[in-house]
Coordinates of C-alpha atoms in Angstrom, one line a residue:
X1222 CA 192.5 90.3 100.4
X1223 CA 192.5 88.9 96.8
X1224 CA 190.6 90.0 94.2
X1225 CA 188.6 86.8 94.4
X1226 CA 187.9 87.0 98.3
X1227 CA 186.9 90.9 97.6
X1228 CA 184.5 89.6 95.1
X1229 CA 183.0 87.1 97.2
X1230 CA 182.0 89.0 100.4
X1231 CA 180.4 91.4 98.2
X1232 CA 178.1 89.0 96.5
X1233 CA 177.8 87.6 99.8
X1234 CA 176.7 91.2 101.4
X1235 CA 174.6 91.6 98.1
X1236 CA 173.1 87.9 98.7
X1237 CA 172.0 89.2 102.4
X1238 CA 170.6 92.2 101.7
X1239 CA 168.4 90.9 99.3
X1240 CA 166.9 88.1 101.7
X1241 CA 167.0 91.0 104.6
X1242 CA 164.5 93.4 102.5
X1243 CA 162.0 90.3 101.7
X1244 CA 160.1 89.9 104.5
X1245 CA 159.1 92.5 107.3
X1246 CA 158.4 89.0 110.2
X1247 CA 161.0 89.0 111.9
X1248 CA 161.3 85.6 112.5
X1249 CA 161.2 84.3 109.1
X1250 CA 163.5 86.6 107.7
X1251 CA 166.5 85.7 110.4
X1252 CA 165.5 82.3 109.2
X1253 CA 165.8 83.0 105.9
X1254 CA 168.9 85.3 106.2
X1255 CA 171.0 82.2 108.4
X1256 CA 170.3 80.0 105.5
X1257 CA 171.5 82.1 102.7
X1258 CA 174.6 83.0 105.0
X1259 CA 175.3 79.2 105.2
X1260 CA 175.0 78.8 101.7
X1261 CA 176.8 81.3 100.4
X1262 CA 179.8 80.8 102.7
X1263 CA 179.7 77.2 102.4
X1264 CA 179.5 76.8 106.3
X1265 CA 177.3 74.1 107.5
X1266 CA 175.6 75.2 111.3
X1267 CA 174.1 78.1 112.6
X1268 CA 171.6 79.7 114.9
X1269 CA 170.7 83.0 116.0
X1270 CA 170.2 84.5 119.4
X1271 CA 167.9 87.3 120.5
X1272 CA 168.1 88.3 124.4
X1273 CA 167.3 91.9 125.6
X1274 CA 168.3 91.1 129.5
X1275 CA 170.0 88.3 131.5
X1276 CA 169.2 85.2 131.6
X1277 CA 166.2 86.0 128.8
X1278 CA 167.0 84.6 125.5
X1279 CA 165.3 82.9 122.5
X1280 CA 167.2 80.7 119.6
X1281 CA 165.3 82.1 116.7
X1282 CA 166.5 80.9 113.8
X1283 CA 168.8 77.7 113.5
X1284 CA 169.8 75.2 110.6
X1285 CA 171.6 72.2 110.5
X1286 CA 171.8 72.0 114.5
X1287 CA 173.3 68.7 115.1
X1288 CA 171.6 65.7 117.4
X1289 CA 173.0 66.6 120.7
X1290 CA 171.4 70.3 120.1
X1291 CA 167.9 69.5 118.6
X1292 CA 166.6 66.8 121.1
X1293 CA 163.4 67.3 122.9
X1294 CA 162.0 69.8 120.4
X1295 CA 165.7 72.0 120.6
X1296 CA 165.5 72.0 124.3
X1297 CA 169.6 72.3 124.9
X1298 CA 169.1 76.1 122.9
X1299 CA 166.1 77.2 124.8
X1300 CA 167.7 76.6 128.4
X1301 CA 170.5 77.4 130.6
X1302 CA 173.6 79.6 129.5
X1303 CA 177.4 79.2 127.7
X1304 CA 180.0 81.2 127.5
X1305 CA 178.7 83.4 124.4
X1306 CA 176.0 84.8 126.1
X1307 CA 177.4 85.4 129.4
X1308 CA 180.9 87.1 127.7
X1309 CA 177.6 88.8 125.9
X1310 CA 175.9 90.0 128.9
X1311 CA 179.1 91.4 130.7
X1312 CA 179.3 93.6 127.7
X1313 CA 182.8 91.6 127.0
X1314 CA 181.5 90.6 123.6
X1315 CA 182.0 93.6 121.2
X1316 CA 183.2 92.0 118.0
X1317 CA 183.3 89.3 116.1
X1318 CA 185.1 86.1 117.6
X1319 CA 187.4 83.8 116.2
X1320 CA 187.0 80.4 118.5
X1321 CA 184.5 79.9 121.0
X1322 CA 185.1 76.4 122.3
X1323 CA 180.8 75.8 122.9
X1324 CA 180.0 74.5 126.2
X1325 CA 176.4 73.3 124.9
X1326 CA 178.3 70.4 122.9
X1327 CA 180.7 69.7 125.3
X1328 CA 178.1 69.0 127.8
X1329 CA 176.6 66.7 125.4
X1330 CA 179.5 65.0 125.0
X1331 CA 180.2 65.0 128.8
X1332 CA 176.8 63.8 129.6
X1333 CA 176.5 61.7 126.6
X1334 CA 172.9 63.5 126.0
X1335 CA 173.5 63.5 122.0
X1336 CA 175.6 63.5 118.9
X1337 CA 178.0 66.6 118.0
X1338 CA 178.2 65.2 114.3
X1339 CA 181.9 66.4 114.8
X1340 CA 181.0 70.1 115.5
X1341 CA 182.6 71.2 118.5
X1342 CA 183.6 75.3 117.9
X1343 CA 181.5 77.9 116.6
X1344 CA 182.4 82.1 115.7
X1345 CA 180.6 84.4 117.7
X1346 CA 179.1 87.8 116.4
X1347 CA 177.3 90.4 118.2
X1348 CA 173.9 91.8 117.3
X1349 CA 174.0 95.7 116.6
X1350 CA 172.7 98.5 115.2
X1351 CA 172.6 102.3 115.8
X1352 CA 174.2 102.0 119.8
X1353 CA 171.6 99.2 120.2
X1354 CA 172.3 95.7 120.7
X1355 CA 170.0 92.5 120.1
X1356 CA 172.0 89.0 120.4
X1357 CA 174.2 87.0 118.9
X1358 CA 175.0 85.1 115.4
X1359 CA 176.8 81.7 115.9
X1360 CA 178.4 79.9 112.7
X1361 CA 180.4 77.1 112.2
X1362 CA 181.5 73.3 110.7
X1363 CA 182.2 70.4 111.8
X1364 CA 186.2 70.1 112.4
X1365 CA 186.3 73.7 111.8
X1366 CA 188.2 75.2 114.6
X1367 CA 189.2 78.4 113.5
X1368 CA 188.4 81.0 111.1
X1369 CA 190.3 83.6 109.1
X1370 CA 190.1 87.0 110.0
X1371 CA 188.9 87.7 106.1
X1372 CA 185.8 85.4 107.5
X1373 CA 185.3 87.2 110.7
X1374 CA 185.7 90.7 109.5
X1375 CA 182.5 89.6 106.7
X1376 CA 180.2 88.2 109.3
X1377 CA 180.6 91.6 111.2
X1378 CA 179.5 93.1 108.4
X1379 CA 176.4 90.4 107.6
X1380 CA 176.3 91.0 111.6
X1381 CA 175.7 94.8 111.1
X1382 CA 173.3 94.3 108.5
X1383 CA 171.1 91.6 110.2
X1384 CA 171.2 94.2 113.5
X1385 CA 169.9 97.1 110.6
X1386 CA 167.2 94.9 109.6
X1387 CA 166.3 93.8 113.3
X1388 CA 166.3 97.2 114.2
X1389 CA 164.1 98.3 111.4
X1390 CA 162.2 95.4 111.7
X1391 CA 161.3 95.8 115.1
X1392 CA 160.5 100.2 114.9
X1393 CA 158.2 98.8 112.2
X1394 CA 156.5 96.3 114.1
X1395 CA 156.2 98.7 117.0
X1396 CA 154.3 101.4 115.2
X1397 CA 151.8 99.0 113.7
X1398 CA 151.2 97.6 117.1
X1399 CA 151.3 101.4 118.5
X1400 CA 148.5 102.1 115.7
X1401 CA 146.8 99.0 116.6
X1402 CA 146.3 100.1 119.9
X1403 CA 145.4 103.7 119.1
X1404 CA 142.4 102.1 116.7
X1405 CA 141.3 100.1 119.8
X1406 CA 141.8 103.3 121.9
X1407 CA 139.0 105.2 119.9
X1408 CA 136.8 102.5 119.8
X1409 CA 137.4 102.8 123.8
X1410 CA 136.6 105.9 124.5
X1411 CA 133.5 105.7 122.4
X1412 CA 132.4 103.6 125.2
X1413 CA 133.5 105.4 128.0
X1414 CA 131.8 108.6 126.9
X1415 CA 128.8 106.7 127.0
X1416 CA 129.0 106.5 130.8
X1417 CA 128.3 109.5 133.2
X1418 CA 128.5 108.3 136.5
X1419 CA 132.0 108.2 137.9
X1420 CA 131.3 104.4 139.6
X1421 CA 130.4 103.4 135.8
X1422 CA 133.3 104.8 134.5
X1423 CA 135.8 103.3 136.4
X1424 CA 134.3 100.0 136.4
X1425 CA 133.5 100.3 132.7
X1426 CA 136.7 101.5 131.6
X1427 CA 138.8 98.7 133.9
X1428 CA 136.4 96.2 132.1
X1429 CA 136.6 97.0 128.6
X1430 CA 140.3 97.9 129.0
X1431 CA 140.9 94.0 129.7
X1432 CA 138.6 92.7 127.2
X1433 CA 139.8 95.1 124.3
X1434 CA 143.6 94.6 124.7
X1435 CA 144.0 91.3 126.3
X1436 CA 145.5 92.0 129.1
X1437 CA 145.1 89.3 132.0
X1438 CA 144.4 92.1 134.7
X1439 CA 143.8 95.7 134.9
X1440 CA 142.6 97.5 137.7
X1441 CA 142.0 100.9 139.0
X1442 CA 143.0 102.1 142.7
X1443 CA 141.8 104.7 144.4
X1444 CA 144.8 107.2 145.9
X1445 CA 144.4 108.1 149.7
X1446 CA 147.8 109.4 150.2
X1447 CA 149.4 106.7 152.5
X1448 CA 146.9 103.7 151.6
X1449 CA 145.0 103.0 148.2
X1450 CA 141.9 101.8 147.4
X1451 CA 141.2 98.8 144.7
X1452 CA 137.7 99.8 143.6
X1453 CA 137.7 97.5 140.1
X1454 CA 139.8 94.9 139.2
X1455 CA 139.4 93.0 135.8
X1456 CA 141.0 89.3 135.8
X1457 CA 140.1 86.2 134.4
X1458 CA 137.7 87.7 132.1
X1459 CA 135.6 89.3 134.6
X1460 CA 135.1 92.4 136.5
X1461 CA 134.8 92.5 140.4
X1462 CA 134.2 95.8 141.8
X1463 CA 136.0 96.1 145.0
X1464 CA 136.9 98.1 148.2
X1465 CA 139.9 96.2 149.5
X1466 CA 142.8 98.8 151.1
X1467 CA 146.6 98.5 150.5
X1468 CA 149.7 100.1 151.3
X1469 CA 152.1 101.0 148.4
X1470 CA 154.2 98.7 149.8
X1471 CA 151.6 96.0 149.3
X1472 CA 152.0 97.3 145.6
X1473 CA 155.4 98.0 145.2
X1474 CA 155.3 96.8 142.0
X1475 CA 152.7 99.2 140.7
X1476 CA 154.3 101.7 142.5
X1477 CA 157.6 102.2 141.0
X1478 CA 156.2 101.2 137.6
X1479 CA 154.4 104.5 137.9
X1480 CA 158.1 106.4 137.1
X1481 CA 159.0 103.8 133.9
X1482 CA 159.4 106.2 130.6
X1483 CA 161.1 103.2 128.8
X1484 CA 160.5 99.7 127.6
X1485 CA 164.3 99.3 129.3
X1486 CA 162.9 100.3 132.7
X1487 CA 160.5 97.4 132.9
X1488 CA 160.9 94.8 135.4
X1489 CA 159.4 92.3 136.8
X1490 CA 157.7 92.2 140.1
X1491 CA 155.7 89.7 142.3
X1492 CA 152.2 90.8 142.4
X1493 CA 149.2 89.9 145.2
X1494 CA 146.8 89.6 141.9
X1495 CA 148.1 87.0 140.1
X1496 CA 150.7 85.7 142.5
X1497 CA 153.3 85.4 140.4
X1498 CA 156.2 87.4 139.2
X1499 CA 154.7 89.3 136.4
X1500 CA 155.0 92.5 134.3
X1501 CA 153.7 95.6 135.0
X1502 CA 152.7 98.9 133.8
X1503 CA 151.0 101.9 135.5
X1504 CA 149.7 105.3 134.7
X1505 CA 148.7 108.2 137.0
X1506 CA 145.0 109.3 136.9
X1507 CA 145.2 112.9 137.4
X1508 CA 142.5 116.2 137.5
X1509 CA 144.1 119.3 137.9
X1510 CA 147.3 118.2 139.0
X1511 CA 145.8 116.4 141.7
X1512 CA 146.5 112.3 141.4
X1513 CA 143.0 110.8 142.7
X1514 CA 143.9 107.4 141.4
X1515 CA 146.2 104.7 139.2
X1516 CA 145.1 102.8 136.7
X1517 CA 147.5 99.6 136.0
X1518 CA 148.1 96.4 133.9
X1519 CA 149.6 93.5 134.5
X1520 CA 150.7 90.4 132.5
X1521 CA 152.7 86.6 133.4
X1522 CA 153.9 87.1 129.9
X1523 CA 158.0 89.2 130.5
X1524 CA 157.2 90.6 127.5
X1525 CA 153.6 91.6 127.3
X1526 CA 154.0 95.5 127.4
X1527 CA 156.2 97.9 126.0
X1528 CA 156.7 101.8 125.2
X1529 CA 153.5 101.5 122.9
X1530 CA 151.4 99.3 125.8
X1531 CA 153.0 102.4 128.5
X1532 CA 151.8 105.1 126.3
X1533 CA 148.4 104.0 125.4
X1534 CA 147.2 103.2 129.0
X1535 CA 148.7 107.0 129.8
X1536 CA 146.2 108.1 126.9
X1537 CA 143.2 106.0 128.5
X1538 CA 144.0 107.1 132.0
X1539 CA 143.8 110.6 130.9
X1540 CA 140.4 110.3 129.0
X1541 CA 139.8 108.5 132.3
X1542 CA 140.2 111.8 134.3
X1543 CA 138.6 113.2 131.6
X1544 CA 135.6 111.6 131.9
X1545 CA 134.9 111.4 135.9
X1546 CA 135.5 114.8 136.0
X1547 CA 132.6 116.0 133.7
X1548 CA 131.0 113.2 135.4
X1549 CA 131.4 115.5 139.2
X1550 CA 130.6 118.7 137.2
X1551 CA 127.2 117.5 135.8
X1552 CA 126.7 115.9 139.4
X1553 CA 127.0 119.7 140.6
X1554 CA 125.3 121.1 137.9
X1555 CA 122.7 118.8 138.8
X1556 CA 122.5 119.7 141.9
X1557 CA 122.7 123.1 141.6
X1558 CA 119.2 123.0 139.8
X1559 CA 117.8 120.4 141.6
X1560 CA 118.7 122.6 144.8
X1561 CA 116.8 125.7 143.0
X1562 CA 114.3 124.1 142.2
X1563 CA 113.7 122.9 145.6
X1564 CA 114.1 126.7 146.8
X1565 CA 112.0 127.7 144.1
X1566 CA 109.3 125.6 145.5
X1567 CA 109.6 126.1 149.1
X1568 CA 108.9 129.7 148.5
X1569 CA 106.1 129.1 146.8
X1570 CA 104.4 126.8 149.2
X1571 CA 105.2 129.3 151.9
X1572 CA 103.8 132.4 150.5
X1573 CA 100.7 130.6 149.0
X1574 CA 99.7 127.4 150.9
X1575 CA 100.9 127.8 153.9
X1576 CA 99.3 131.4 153.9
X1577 CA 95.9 129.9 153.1
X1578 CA 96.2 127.2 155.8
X1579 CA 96.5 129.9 158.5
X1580 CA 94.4 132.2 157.2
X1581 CA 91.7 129.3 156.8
X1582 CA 92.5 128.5 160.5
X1583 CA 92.1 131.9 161.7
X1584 CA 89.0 131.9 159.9
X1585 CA 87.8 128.5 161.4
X1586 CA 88.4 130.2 164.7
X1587 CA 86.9 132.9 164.0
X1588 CA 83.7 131.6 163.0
X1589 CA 83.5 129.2 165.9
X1590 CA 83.5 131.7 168.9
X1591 CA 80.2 133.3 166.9
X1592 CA 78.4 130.1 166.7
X1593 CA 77.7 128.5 169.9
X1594 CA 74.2 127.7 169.7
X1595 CA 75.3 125.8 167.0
X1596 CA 76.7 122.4 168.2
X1597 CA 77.0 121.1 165.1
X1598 CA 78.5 123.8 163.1
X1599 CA 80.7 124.4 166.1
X1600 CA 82.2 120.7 165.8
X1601 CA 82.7 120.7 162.0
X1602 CA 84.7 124.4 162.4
X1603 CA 86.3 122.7 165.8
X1604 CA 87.8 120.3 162.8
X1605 CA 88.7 122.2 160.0
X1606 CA 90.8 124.2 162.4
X1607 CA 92.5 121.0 163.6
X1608 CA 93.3 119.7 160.0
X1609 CA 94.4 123.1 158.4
X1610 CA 96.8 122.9 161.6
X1611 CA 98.0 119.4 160.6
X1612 CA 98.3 120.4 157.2
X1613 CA 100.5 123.4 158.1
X1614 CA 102.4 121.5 160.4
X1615 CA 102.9 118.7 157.6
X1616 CA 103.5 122.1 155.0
X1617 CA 106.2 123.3 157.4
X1618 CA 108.2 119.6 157.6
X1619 CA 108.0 119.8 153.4
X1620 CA 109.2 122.9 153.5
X1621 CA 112.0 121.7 155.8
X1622 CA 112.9 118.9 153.5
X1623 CA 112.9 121.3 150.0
X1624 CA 115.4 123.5 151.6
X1625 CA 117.2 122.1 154.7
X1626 CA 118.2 125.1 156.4
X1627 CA 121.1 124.4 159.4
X1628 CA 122.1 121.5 157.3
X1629 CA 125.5 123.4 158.0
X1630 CA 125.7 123.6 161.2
X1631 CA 126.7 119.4 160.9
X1632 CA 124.5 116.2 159.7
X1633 CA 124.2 115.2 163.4
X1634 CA 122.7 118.3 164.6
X1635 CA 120.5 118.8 161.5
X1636 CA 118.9 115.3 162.2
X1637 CA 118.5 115.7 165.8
X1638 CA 116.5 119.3 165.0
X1639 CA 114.3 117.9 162.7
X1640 CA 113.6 114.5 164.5
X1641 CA 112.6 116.9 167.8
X1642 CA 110.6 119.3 164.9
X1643 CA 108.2 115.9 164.2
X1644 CA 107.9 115.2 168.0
X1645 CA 110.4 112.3 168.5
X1646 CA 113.0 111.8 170.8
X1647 CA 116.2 111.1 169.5
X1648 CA 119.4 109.3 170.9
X1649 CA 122.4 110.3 169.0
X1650 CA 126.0 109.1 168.4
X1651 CA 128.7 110.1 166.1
X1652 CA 131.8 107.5 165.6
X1653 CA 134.6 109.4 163.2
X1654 CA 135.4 112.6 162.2
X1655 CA 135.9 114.3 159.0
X1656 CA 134.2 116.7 156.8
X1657 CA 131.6 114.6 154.2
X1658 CA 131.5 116.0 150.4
X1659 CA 128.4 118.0 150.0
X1660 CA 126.7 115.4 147.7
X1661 CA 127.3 112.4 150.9
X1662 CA 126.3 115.3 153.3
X1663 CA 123.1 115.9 151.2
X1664 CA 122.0 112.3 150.6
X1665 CA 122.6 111.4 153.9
X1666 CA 120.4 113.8 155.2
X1667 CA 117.6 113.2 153.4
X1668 CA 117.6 109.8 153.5
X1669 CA 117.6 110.6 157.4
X1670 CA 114.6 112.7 156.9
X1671 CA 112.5 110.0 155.0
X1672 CA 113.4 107.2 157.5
X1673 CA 112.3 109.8 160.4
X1674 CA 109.0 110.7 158.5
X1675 CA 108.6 106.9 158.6
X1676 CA 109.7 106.6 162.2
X1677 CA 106.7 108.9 163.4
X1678 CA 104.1 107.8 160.6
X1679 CA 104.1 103.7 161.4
X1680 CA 106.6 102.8 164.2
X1681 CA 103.8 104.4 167.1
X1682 CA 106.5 105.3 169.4
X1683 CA 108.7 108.5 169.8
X1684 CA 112.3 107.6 171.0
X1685 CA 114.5 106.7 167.8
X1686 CA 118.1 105.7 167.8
X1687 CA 120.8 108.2 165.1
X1688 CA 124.3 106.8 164.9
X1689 CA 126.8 108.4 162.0
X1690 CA 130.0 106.3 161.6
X1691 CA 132.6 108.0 159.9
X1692 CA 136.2 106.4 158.5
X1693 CA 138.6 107.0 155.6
X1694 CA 136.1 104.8 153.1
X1695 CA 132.6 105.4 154.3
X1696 CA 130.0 107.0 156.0
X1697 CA 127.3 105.6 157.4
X1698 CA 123.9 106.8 159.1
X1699 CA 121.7 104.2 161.1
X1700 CA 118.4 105.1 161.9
X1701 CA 116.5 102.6 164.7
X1702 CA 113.7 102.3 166.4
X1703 CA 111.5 99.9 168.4
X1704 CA 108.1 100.5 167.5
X1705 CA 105.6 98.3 165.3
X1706 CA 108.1 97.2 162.6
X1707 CA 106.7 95.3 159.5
X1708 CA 107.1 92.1 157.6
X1709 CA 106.7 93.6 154.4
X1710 CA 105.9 97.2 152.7
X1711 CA 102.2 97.6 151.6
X1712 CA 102.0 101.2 152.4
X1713 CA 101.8 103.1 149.1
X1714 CA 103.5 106.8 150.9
X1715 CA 106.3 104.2 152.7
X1716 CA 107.0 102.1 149.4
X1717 CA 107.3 104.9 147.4
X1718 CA 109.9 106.7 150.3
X1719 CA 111.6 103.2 150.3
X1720 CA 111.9 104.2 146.8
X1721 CA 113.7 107.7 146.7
X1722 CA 116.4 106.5 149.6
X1723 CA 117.6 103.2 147.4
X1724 CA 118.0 106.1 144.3
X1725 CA 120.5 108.3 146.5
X1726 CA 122.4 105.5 147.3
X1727 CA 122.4 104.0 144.2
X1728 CA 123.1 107.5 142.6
X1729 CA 126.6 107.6 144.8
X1730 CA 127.3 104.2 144.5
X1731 CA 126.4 103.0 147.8
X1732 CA 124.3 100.5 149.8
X1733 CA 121.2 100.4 151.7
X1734 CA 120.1 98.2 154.0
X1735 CA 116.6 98.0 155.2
X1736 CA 115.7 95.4 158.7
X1737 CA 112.3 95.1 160.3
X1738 CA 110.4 92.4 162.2
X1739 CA 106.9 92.6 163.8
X1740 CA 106.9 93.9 166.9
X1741 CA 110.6 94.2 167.0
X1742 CA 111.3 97.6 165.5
X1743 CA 112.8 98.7 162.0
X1744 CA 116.3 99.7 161.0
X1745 CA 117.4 102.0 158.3
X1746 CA 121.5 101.9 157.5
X1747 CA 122.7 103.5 154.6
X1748 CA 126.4 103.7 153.8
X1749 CA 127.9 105.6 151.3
X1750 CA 131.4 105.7 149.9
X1751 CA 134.5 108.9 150.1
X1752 CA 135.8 107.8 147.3
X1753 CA 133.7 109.3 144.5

């Protein structure tokens, strides 16, 4: 190499890095770096190529492509493959290379789709920096068929320093975006802390996950070992709150995606949400080692998510299991005082009130076998024996409610004592098996006390119908009768139980559904999810 030639690529290095360190877009400065390549080494056509996987690529930067490569808005670089990239993506493409005869021109000329303007060859350069690879530079002229190994040997080196840049470029770009989403991740959890019931926190979070980064759907599934739950699902700018069961199989996408570290581990899978092939990314919701759930993302966009997307939804799913667990110990806690309280209360009214009722009954008794010249008096103590018995009859069934005791011995068997307690008959049935959560245990029970109560206050008959229904998702207590029935609620002691059951359902996150008709009986069904 002459002094003159020496001279030259080092003005031309100089020359690059100086357009390299003037922009951070990545875009403008590959643009802007193929045009002062062009210039400064007097060739006349280029265009860059970025591709991270087979058959994914993008021309970004081009300049003086001729006809047969610019029609229809550049479609002949945006489509199909040539011998660059494929040599490329067999990882046969290492250095720079002299003559690449381009098979994107000579299909133009064999299809006569366009005008070559004489150009027919083109050097090929990889992409690389630091073990990583990005694409490929093309140059060339028209008539130019080969080049000197002077001229190869510098476009490595404008090669190496446009894979630098990309490669800075792109870590740059990544931890804005990754700093981006950690703003929007505060912002976030302000809002989820907000929320204390678990049903509002998932639906919540799934929501405003979406809305705050974008994404086309998220959703949140319930883990139930073999099968999953989808209990909110965000797409389409709305939230639908769900109870639709899956096998991972259905979800194999999500599934595997749960095991992606890398942004080179993504793939693309088909999924039953958008029905499409689409990108996904999924994170573990875990408390105390125990996964109760997944919370996922998905996007028709290949390159929607990467390490940054991966690691803030593991930072969301966490506060996620963060959240519904202090959302099950204030449940508890709640509980515990509430179940106190009750205690608290029921030994009260039994050492006081219900004391006094028999004591006032006794008394009544008393004071009617020494009076029975007395017709009058007689009748009136006759009656306040009979209502201090009715009172400590009804004292003895609040009692009950306050603090069920035999609640363990099983809901069905609970229910059945206390319906015989109140006088009815009851016909029972149990469908499923498993052991309820204390909480479903507890609300199911006294929403099976209330609709009792009402049973033997307004129905005016005594048989009554129990059935518990038990599966992996629900449970469920129906309480039937035939009496009366009603066309609406007017009573002010029935409104107001109507009342307390749709608050422990909607408590839990469950429904309740209330039928009646005159003369055709009432029925009671309340059902309750596992899940929470």
């Amino acid at each position: 190499m002459n002094d003159f030639q020496h001279e030259r690529e080092l003005l031309t290095l100089k020359a690059i890095a100086e357009t390299l360190n003037q922009s951070s877009d990545l875009k403008s400065m590959l643009q802007s770096v193929l045009e002062e390549l062009l210039s400064v080494t007097g060739l006349k056509t280029g265009w860059i190529f970025l591709t991270d996987n087979k058959p994914d690529y993008v021309c970004t930067a081009d300049v003086n492509l001729p006809q047969a490569l610019s029609l229809n808005n550049k479609q002949p670089m945006c489509s199909g493959s040539c011998w660059c990239l494929n040599k490329y993506w067999d990882g046969k493409l290492k250095q720079a290379v002299n003559i690449i005869e381009c098979k994107r021109l000579e299909d133009a000329l064999k299809y006569n789709t366009g005008d070559t303007e004489g150009l027919s060859h083109h050097a090929t350069v990889p992409l690389s920096a630091g073990g990583e690879t990005f694409g490929l530079l093309n140059v060339g002229s028209p008539g130019k068929e080969k080049f000197s190994q002077e001229e190869l040997t510098l476009l490595e080196s404008v090669a190496y320093q446009i894979g630098t840049a990309i490669k800075r470029t792109t870590l740059y770009q990544s931890e804005q975006k990754r700093a981006e989403n950690f703003t929007i991740l505060e912002a976030l959890t302000r809002e989820l802390w907000k929320l204390d019931q678990t049903n509002d926190i998932v639906n919540g979070l799934v929501k405003h996950t979406g809305e705050a980064f974008n994404w086309p759907v998220v959703g949140f599934l319930f883990n139930d070992g073999e099968q999953v739950t989808l209990r909110a699902l965000y797409q389409e700018g709305s939230l639908r709150s769900l109870n639709e069961r899956y096998t991972w199989e259905d979800l194999k996408g999500i599934h595997e995606s749960l095991q992606v570290k890398s942004k080179d581990e993504l793939r693309q899978y088909h999924s039953p949400f958008l029905r499409k092939s689409v990108s996904t990314i999924a994170r573990s919701v875990s408390i105390r080692n125990e996964q109760i759930g997944v919370l996922f993302a998905e996007s028709s966009d290949k390159k929607a998510f990467d390490r940054s997307e991966g690691d803030v939804l593991k930072a969301i799913a966490d506060h996620m299991a963060l959240a519904i667990e202090n959302a099950r110990i204030n449940v508890r806690r709640q509980e515990l005082i509430l179940s106190e309280e009750r205690n608290r209360l029921a030994r009260d009214l039994h050492d006081s009130v219900s004391q006094k009722l028999f004591s006032l009954s006794m008394t009544a008794k008393g004071a009617q076998s020494l009076q029975e010249n007395n017709l009058v008096l007689t009748e009136a103590l006759v009656d306040i024996q009979e209502l201090a018995q009715e009172a400590m009859k009804e004292m003895r069934t609040l009692i009950w409610q306050l603090r069920p005791a035999g609640i363990e011995a099983g809901l069905m068997t609970s229910l059945k004592a206390y319906a015989i307690s109140l006088g009815l008959e009851p016909v029972c049935e149990v469908t499923g098996l498993k052991v309820l959560p204390a909480p479903i245990e507890e609300a199911l029970y006294r929403i099976g006390q209330e609709s009792l109560n009402n049973v033997l206050k307004h129905a005016r008959v005594k048989e009554v119908f129990i059935h518990i229904d038990i599966n992996n998702i629900t449970a469920s207590l129906t309480i039937q009768d035939t009496g009366v029935g009603f066309d609406k609620v007017t009573t002010g002691d029935f409104t107001l139980g109507l009342r307390g059951m749709k608050e422990r359902v909607n408590i839990i996150g469950g429904t309740l559904r209330i039928t009646s008709e005159k003369n055709k009986g009432a029925t009671v069904q309340a059902v309750l999810p596992l899940s929470e």
